Tab-separated table of C-alpha atoms in Angstrom:
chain	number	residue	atom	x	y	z
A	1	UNK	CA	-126.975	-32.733	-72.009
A	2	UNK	CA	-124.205	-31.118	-70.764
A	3	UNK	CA	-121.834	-31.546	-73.874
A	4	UNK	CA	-124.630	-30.580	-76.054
A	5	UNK	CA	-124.915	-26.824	-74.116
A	6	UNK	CA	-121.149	-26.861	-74.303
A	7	UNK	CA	-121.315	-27.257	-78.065
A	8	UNK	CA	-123.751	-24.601	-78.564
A	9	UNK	CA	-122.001	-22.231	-76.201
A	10	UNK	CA	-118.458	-23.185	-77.894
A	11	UNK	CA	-119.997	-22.499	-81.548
A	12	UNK	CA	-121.260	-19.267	-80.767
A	13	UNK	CA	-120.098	-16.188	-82.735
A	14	UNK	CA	-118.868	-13.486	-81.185
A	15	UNK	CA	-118.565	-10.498	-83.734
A	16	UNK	CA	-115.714	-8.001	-83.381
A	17	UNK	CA	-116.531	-4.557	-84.950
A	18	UNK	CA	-113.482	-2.099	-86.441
A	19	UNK	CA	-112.982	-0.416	-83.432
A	20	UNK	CA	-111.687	-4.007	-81.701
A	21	UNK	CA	-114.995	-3.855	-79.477
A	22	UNK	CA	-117.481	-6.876	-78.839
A	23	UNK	CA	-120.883	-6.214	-80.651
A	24	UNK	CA	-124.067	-6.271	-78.217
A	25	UNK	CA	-125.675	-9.331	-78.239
A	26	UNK	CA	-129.763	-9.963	-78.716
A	27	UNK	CA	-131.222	-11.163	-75.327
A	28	UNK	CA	-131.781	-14.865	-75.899
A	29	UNK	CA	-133.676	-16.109	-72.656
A	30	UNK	CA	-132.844	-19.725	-73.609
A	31	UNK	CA	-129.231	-19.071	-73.819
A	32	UNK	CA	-129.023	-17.353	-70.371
A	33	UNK	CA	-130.910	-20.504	-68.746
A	34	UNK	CA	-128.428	-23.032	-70.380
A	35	UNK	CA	-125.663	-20.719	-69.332
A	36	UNK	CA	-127.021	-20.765	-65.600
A	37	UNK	CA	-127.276	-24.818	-65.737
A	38	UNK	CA	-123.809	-25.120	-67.199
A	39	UNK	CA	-122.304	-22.647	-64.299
A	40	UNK	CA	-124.354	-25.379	-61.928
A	41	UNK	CA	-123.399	-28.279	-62.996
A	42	UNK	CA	-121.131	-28.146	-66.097
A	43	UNK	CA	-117.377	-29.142	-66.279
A	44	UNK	CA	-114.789	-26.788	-64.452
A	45	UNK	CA	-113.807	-23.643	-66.873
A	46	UNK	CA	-110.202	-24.310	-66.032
A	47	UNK	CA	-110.360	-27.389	-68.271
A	48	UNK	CA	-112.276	-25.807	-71.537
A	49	UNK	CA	-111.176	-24.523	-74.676
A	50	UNK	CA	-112.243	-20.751	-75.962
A	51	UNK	CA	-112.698	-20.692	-78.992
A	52	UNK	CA	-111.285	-17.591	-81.146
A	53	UNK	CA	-112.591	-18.178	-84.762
A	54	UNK	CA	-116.338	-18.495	-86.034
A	55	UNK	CA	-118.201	-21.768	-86.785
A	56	UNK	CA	-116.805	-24.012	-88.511
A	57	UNK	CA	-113.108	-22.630	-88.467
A	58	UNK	CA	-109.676	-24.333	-87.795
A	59	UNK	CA	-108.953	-26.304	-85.148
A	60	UNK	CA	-105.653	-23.902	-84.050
A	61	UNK	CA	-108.103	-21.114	-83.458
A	62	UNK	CA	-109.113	-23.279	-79.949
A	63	UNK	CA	-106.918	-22.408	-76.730
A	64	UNK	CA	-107.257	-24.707	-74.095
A	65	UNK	CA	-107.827	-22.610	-71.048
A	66	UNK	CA	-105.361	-24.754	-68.831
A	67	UNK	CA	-102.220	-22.770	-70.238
A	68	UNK	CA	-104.374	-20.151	-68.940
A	69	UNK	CA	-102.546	-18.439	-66.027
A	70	UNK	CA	-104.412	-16.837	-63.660
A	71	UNK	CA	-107.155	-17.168	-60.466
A	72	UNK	CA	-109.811	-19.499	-61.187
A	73	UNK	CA	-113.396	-17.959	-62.425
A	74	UNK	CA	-115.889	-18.865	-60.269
A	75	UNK	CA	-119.367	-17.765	-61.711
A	76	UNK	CA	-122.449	-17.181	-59.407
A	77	UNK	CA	-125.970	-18.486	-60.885
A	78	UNK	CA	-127.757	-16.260	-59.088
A	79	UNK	CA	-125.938	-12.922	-60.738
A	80	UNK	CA	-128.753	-13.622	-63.622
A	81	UNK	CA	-131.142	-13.727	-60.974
A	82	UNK	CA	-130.873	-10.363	-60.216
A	83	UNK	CA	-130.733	-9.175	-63.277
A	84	UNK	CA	-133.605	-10.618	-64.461
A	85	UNK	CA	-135.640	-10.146	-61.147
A	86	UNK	CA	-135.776	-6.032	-60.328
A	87	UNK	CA	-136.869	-5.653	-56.875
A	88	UNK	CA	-140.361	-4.079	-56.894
A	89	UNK	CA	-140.644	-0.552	-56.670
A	90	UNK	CA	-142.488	1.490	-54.698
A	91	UNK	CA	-146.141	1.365	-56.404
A	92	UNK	CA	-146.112	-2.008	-55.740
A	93	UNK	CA	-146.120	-1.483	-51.839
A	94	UNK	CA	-148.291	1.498	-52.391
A	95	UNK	CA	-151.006	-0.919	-54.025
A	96	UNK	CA	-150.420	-3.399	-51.030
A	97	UNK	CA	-151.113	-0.619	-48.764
A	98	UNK	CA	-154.586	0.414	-49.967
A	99	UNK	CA	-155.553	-3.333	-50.582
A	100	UNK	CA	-155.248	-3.294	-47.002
A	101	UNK	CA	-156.679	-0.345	-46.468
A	102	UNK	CA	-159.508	-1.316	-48.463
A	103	UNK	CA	-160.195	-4.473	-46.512
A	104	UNK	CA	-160.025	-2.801	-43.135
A	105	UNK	CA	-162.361	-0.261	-44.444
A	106	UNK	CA	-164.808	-3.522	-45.837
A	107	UNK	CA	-164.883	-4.844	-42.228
A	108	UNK	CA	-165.472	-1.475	-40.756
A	109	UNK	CA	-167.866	-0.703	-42.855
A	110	UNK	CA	-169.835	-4.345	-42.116
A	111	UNK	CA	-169.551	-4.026	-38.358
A	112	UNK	CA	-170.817	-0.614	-38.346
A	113	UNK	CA	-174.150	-2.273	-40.410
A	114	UNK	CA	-174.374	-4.871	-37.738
A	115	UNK	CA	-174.680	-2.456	-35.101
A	116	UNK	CA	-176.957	0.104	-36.536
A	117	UNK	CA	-179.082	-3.394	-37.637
A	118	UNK	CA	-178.891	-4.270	-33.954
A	119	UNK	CA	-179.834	-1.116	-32.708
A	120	UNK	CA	-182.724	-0.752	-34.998
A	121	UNK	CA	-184.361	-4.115	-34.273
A	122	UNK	CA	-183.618	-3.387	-30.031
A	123	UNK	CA	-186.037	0.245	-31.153
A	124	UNK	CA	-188.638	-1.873	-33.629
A	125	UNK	CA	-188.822	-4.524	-30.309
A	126	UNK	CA	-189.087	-1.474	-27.478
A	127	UNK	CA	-192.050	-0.246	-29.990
A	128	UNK	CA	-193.629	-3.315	-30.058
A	129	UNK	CA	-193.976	-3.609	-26.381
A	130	UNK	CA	-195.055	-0.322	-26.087
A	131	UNK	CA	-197.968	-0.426	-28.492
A	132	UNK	CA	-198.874	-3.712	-26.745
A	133	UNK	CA	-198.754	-2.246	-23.077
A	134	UNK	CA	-200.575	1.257	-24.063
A	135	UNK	CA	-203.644	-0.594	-25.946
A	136	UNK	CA	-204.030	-3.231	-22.972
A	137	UNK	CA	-204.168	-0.442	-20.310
A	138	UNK	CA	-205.974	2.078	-22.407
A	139	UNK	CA	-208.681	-1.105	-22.439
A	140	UNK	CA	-208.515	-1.693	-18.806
A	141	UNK	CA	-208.816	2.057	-18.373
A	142	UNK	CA	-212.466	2.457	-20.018
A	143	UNK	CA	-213.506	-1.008	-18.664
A	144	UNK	CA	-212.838	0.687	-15.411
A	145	UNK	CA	-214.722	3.812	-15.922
A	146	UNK	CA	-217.706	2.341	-17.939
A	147	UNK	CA	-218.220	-0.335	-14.907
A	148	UNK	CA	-217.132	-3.186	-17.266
A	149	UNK	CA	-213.776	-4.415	-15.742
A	150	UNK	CA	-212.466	-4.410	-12.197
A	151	UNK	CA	-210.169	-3.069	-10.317
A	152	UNK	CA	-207.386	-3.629	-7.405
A	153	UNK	CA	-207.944	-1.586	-4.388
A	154	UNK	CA	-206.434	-0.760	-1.163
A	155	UNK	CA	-208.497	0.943	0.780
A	156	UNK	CA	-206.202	2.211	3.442
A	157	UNK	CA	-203.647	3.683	1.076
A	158	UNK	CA	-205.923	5.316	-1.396
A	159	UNK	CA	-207.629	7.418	1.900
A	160	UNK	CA	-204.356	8.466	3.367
A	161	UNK	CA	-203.566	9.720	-0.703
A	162	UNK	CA	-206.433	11.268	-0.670
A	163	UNK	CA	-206.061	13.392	2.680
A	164	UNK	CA	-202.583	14.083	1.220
A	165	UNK	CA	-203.814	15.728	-1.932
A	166	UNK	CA	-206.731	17.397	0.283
A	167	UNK	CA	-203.360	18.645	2.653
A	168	UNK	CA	-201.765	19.771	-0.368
A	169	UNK	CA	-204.240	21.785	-2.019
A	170	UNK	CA	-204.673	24.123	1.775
A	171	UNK	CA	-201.087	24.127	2.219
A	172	UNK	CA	-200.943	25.976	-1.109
A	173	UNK	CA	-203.921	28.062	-0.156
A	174	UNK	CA	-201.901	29.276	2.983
A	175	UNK	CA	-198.906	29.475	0.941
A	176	UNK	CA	-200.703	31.927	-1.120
A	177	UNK	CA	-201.858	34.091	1.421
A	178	UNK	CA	-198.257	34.503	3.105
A	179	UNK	CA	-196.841	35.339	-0.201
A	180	UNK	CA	-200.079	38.177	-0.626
A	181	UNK	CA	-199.096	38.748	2.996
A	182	UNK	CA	-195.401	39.637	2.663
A	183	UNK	CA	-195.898	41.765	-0.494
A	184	UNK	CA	-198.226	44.050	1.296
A	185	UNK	CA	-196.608	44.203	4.314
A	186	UNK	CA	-193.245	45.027	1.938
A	187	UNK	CA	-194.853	47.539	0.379
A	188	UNK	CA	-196.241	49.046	4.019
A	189	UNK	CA	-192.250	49.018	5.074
A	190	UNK	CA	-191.765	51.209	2.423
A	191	UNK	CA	-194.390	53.494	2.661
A	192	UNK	CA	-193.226	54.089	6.339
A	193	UNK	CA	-189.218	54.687	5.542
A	194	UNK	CA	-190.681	57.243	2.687
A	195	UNK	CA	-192.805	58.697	5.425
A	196	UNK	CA	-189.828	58.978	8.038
A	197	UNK	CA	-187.703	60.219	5.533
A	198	UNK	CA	-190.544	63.103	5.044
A	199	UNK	CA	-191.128	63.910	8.193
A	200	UNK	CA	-187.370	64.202	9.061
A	201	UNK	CA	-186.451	66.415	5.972
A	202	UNK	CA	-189.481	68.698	7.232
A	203	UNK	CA	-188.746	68.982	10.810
A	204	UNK	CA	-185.018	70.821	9.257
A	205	UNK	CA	-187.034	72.953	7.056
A	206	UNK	CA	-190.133	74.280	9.502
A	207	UNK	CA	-188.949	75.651	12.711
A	208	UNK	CA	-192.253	76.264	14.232
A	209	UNK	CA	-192.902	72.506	13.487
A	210	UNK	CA	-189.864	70.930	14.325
A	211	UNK	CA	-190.789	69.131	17.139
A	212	UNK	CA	-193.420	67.220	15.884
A	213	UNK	CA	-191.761	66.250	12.606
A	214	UNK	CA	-189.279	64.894	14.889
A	215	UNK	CA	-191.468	63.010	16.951
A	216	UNK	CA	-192.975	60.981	14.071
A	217	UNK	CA	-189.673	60.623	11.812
A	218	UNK	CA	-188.812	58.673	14.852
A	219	UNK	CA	-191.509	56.588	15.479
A	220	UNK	CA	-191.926	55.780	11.661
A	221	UNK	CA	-187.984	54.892	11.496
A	222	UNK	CA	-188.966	52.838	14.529
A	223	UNK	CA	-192.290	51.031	13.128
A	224	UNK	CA	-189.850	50.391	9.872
A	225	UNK	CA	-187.334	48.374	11.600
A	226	UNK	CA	-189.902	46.151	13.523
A	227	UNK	CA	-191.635	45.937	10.328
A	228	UNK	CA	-188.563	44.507	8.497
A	229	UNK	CA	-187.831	42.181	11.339
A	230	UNK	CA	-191.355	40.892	10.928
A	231	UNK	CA	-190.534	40.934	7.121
A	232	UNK	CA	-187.703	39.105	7.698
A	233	UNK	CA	-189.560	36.535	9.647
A	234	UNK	CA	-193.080	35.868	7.450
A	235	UNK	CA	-190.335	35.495	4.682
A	236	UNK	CA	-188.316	32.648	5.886
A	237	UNK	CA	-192.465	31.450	6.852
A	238	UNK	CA	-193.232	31.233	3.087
A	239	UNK	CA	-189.708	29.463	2.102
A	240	UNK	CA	-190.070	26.504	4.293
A	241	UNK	CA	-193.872	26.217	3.409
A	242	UNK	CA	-192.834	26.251	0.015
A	243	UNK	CA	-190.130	23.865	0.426
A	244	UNK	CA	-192.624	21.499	1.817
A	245	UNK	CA	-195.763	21.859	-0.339
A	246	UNK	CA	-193.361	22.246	-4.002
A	247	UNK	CA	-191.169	19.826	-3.111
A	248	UNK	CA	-191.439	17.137	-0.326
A	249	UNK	CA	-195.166	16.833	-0.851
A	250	UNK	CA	-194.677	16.600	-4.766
A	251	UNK	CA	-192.079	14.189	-4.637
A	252	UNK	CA	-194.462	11.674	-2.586
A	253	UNK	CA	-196.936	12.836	-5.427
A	254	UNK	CA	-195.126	11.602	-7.956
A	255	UNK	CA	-194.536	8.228	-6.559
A	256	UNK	CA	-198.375	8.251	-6.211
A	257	UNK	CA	-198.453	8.554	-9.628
A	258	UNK	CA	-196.415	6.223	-10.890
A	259	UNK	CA	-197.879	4.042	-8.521
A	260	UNK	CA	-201.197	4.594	-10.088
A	261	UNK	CA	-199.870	3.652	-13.314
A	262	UNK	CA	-198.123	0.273	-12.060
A	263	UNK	CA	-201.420	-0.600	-10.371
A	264	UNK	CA	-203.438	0.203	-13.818
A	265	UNK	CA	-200.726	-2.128	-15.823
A	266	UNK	CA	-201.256	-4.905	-13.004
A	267	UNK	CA	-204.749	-4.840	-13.311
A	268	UNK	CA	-204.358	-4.612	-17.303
A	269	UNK	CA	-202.404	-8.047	-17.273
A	270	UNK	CA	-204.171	-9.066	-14.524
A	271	UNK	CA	-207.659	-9.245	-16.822
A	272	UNK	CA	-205.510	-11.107	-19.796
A	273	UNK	CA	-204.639	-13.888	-17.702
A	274	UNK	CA	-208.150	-14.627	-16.612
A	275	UNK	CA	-209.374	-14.316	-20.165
A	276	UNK	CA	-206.828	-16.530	-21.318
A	277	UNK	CA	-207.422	-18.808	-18.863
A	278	UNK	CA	-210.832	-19.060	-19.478
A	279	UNK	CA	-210.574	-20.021	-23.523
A	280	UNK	CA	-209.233	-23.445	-24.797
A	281	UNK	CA	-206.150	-25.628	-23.698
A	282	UNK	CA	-204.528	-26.301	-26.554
A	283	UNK	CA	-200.597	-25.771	-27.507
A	284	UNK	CA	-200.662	-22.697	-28.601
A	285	UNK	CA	-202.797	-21.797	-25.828
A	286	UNK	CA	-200.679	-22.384	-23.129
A	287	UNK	CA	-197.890	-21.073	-24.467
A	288	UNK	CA	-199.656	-17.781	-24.772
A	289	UNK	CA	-200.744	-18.388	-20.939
A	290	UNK	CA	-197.247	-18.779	-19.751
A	291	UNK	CA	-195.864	-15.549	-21.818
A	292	UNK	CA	-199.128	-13.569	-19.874
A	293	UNK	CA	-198.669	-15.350	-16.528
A	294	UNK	CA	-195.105	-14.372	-16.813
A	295	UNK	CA	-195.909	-10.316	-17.930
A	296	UNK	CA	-198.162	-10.562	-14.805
A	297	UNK	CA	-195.630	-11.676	-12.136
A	298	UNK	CA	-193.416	-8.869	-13.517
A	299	UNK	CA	-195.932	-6.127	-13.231
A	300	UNK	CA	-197.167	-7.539	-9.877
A	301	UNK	CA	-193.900	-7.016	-8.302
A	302	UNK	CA	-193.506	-3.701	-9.650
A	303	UNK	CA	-197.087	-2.744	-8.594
A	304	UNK	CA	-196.072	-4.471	-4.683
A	305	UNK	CA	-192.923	-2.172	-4.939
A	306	UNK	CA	-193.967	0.827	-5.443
A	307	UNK	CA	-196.773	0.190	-2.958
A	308	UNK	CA	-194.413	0.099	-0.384
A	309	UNK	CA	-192.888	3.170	-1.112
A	310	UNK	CA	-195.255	5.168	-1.228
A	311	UNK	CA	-196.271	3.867	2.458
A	312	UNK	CA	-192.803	4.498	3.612
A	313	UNK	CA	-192.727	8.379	1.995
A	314	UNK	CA	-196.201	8.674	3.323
A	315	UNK	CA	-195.622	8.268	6.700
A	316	UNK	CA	-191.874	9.997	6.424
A	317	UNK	CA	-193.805	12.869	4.933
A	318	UNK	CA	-196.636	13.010	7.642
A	319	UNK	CA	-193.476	13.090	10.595
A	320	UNK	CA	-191.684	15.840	8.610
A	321	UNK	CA	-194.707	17.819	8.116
A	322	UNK	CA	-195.222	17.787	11.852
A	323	UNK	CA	-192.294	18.803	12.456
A	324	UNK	CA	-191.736	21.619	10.121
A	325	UNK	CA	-195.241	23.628	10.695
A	326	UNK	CA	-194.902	23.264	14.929
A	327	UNK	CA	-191.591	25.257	14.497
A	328	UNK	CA	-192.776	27.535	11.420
A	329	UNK	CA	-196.230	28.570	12.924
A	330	UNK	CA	-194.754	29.214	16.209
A	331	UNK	CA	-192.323	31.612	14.368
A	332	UNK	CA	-194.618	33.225	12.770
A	333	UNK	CA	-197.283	33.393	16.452
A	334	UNK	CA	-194.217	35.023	17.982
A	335	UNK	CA	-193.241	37.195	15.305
A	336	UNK	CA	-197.182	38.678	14.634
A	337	UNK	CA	-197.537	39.053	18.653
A	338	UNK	CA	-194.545	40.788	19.227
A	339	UNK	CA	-194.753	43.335	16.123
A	340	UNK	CA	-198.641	44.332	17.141
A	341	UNK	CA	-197.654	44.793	20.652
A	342	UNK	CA	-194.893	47.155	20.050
A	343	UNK	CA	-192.140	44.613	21.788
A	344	UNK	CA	-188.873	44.891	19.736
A	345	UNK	CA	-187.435	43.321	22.243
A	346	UNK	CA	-188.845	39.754	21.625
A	347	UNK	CA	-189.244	40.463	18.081
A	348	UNK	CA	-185.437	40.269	18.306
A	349	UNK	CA	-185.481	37.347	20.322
A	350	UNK	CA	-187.855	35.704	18.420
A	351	UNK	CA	-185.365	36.344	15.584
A	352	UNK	CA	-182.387	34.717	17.201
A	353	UNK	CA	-184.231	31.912	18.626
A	354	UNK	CA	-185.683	30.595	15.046
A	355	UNK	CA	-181.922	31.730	13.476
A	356	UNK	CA	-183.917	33.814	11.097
A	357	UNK	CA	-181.256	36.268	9.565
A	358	UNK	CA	-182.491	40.059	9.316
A	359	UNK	CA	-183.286	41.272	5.767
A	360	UNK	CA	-181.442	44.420	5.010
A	361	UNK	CA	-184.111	46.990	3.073
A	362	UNK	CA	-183.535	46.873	-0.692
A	363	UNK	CA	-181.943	43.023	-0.772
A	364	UNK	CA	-185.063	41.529	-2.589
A	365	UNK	CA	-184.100	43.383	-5.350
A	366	UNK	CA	-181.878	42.398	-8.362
A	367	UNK	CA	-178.403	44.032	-8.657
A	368	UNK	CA	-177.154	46.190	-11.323
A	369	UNK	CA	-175.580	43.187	-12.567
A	370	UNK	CA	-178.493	40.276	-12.635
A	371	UNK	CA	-180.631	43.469	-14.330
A	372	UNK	CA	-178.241	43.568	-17.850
């Protein structure tokens, strides 16, 4: 194989032009392979011929390459390689870099499916039990009130609930009438400081009068500053009854209440089970028995929780309430008594010894700023 590429490579034509220079060549594909083989495995160059004339011409036109002086030519094979193989340019990297892209994107894209999926079946499923829980206590609920179903009851909670509500509602009936209280009694402050103020500015501009305008300028200055001392005091009266009534009562309220719902849901479950219990035995029966027995034990426990708490909060509540009004109604005993009887001594006192901090006239109303 070897002698035949030699033969075809020897017989080749090379055509000179006038000029003396080599004519280009055609690109033959199968020539440059055969070449690459030869330069593999083909005889050493050293010990061919070149030949000089064209096919078929005289035998003095071959040189043997031996009388040849001169380094040794040493081809490399893969010098064609490179030729023929470019390295890719740079759209081939850019289309490698959005086929990645792209498939990032694609698994993005999926994942983000999956979650909203997830998401929307956790919603469709938090429906479901919804719907299910509303209609069976909405049912328990008229069955209830038309005398039809029945219902759990503790007897010594639901009286001390109801004495709380009953406590509630006259708290905020005395709450009421402090509040009604302090307004008029502000605006009676104010009449007597406009009065003094009168009086005074009269007693400088009537001579023959000036004594008496001077007696009662004082004594209305006077009645003014007990009055906003007792001010001061009914005042800090209506915060802390308002504190407890609007707050600390309302938060045991609303533990009632949601009390009051868990017991409704118990009882709601509660009437399932026995209905279930009562009908056939079969598979499918029981299985729908142990899915209601177990919504019941769940409901039970939250219905036995918040049972408790609302024990604990009542009787917390009941102590604090105690302890609250004894120190706010004696305030406000000392504070009455000691205004009516003229005392501004113990008014003062009274003051100190409840750490009731004296109102300055004028600080119940907004600034210039909170007004804008």
């Amino acid at each position: 194989m070897a002698d035949s590429i030699m033969s075809k490579a020897a017989t080749m034509e090379i055509p000179i032009n006038s000029n003396g220079d080599t004519g280009t060549l055609p690109e033959d594909d199968s020539l440059e392979q055969d070449l690459q083989q030869v330069m593999v495995s083909g005889p050493n160059l050293n010990e061919t011929s070149i030949v000089s004339g064209g096919y078929g011409g005289p035998a003095g036109g071959i040189i043997p390459t031996s009388s040849i002086k001169g380094p040794a030519i040493r081809f490399n094979p893969d010098y064609l390689d490179r030729r023929r193989a470019p390295a890719p340019g740079p759209g081939v990297y850019i289309v490698v870099v959005f086929c990645l892209l792209g498939s990032s994107n694609l698994n993005t894209s999926n994942s983000t499916e999956e979650i909203s999926r997830g998401v929307a079946v956790e919603k469709l499923d938090s429906v479901k039990k919804w719907g299910i829980n509303t209609y069976k206590c909405t049912k328990q609920m008229f069955s209830e009130r038309f005398g039809r179903g029945s219902r759990t009851v503790d007897l010594e909670l639901e009286a001390q609930i109801d004495v709380l509500r009953d406590t509630k509602s006259k708290y905020e009936n005395i709450l009421r009438l402090a509040t009604a209280l302090t307004s008029h009694f502000q605006s009676m402050v104010q009449t007597q400081q406009a009065l003094g103020d009168t009086f005074t500015d009269l007693s400088q501009k009537s001579p023959e009068l000036q004594d008496e305008f001077g007696y009662n300028a004082e004594t209305q200055k006077l009645l003014c500053k007990n009055g906003e001392a007792l001010l001061s005091a009914i005042s800090f009266f209506v915060s802390s009854v308002n504190t407890l009534v609007n707050k600390t009562m309302e938060d045991t309220l609303l533990t009632i209440k949601l009390y009051e719902n868990a017991r409704l849901e118990f009882d709601a479950y509660r009437s399932d089970l026995e209905e279930l219990s009562l009908g056939p035995r079969d598979a499918a029966a029981m299985v729908r028995i142990e899915m209601s027995q177990h919504d019941y034990q769940i409901h039970r426990d939250k219905y036995e929780r918040l049972r408790s708490d609302v024990t604990i909060k009542l009787k917390f509540l009941e102590e604090n309430k105690v302890k609250v009004m004894h120190k706010q109604l004696l305030l406000f005993h000392n504070a009455i008594s000691a205004y009516f009887a003229g005392n501004q001594q113990q008014l003062e006192q009274t003051l100190i010894q409840f750490n009731v901090k004296l109102k300055p006239p004028g600080s119940d109303k907004p600034s210039w700023l909170e007004e804008q």
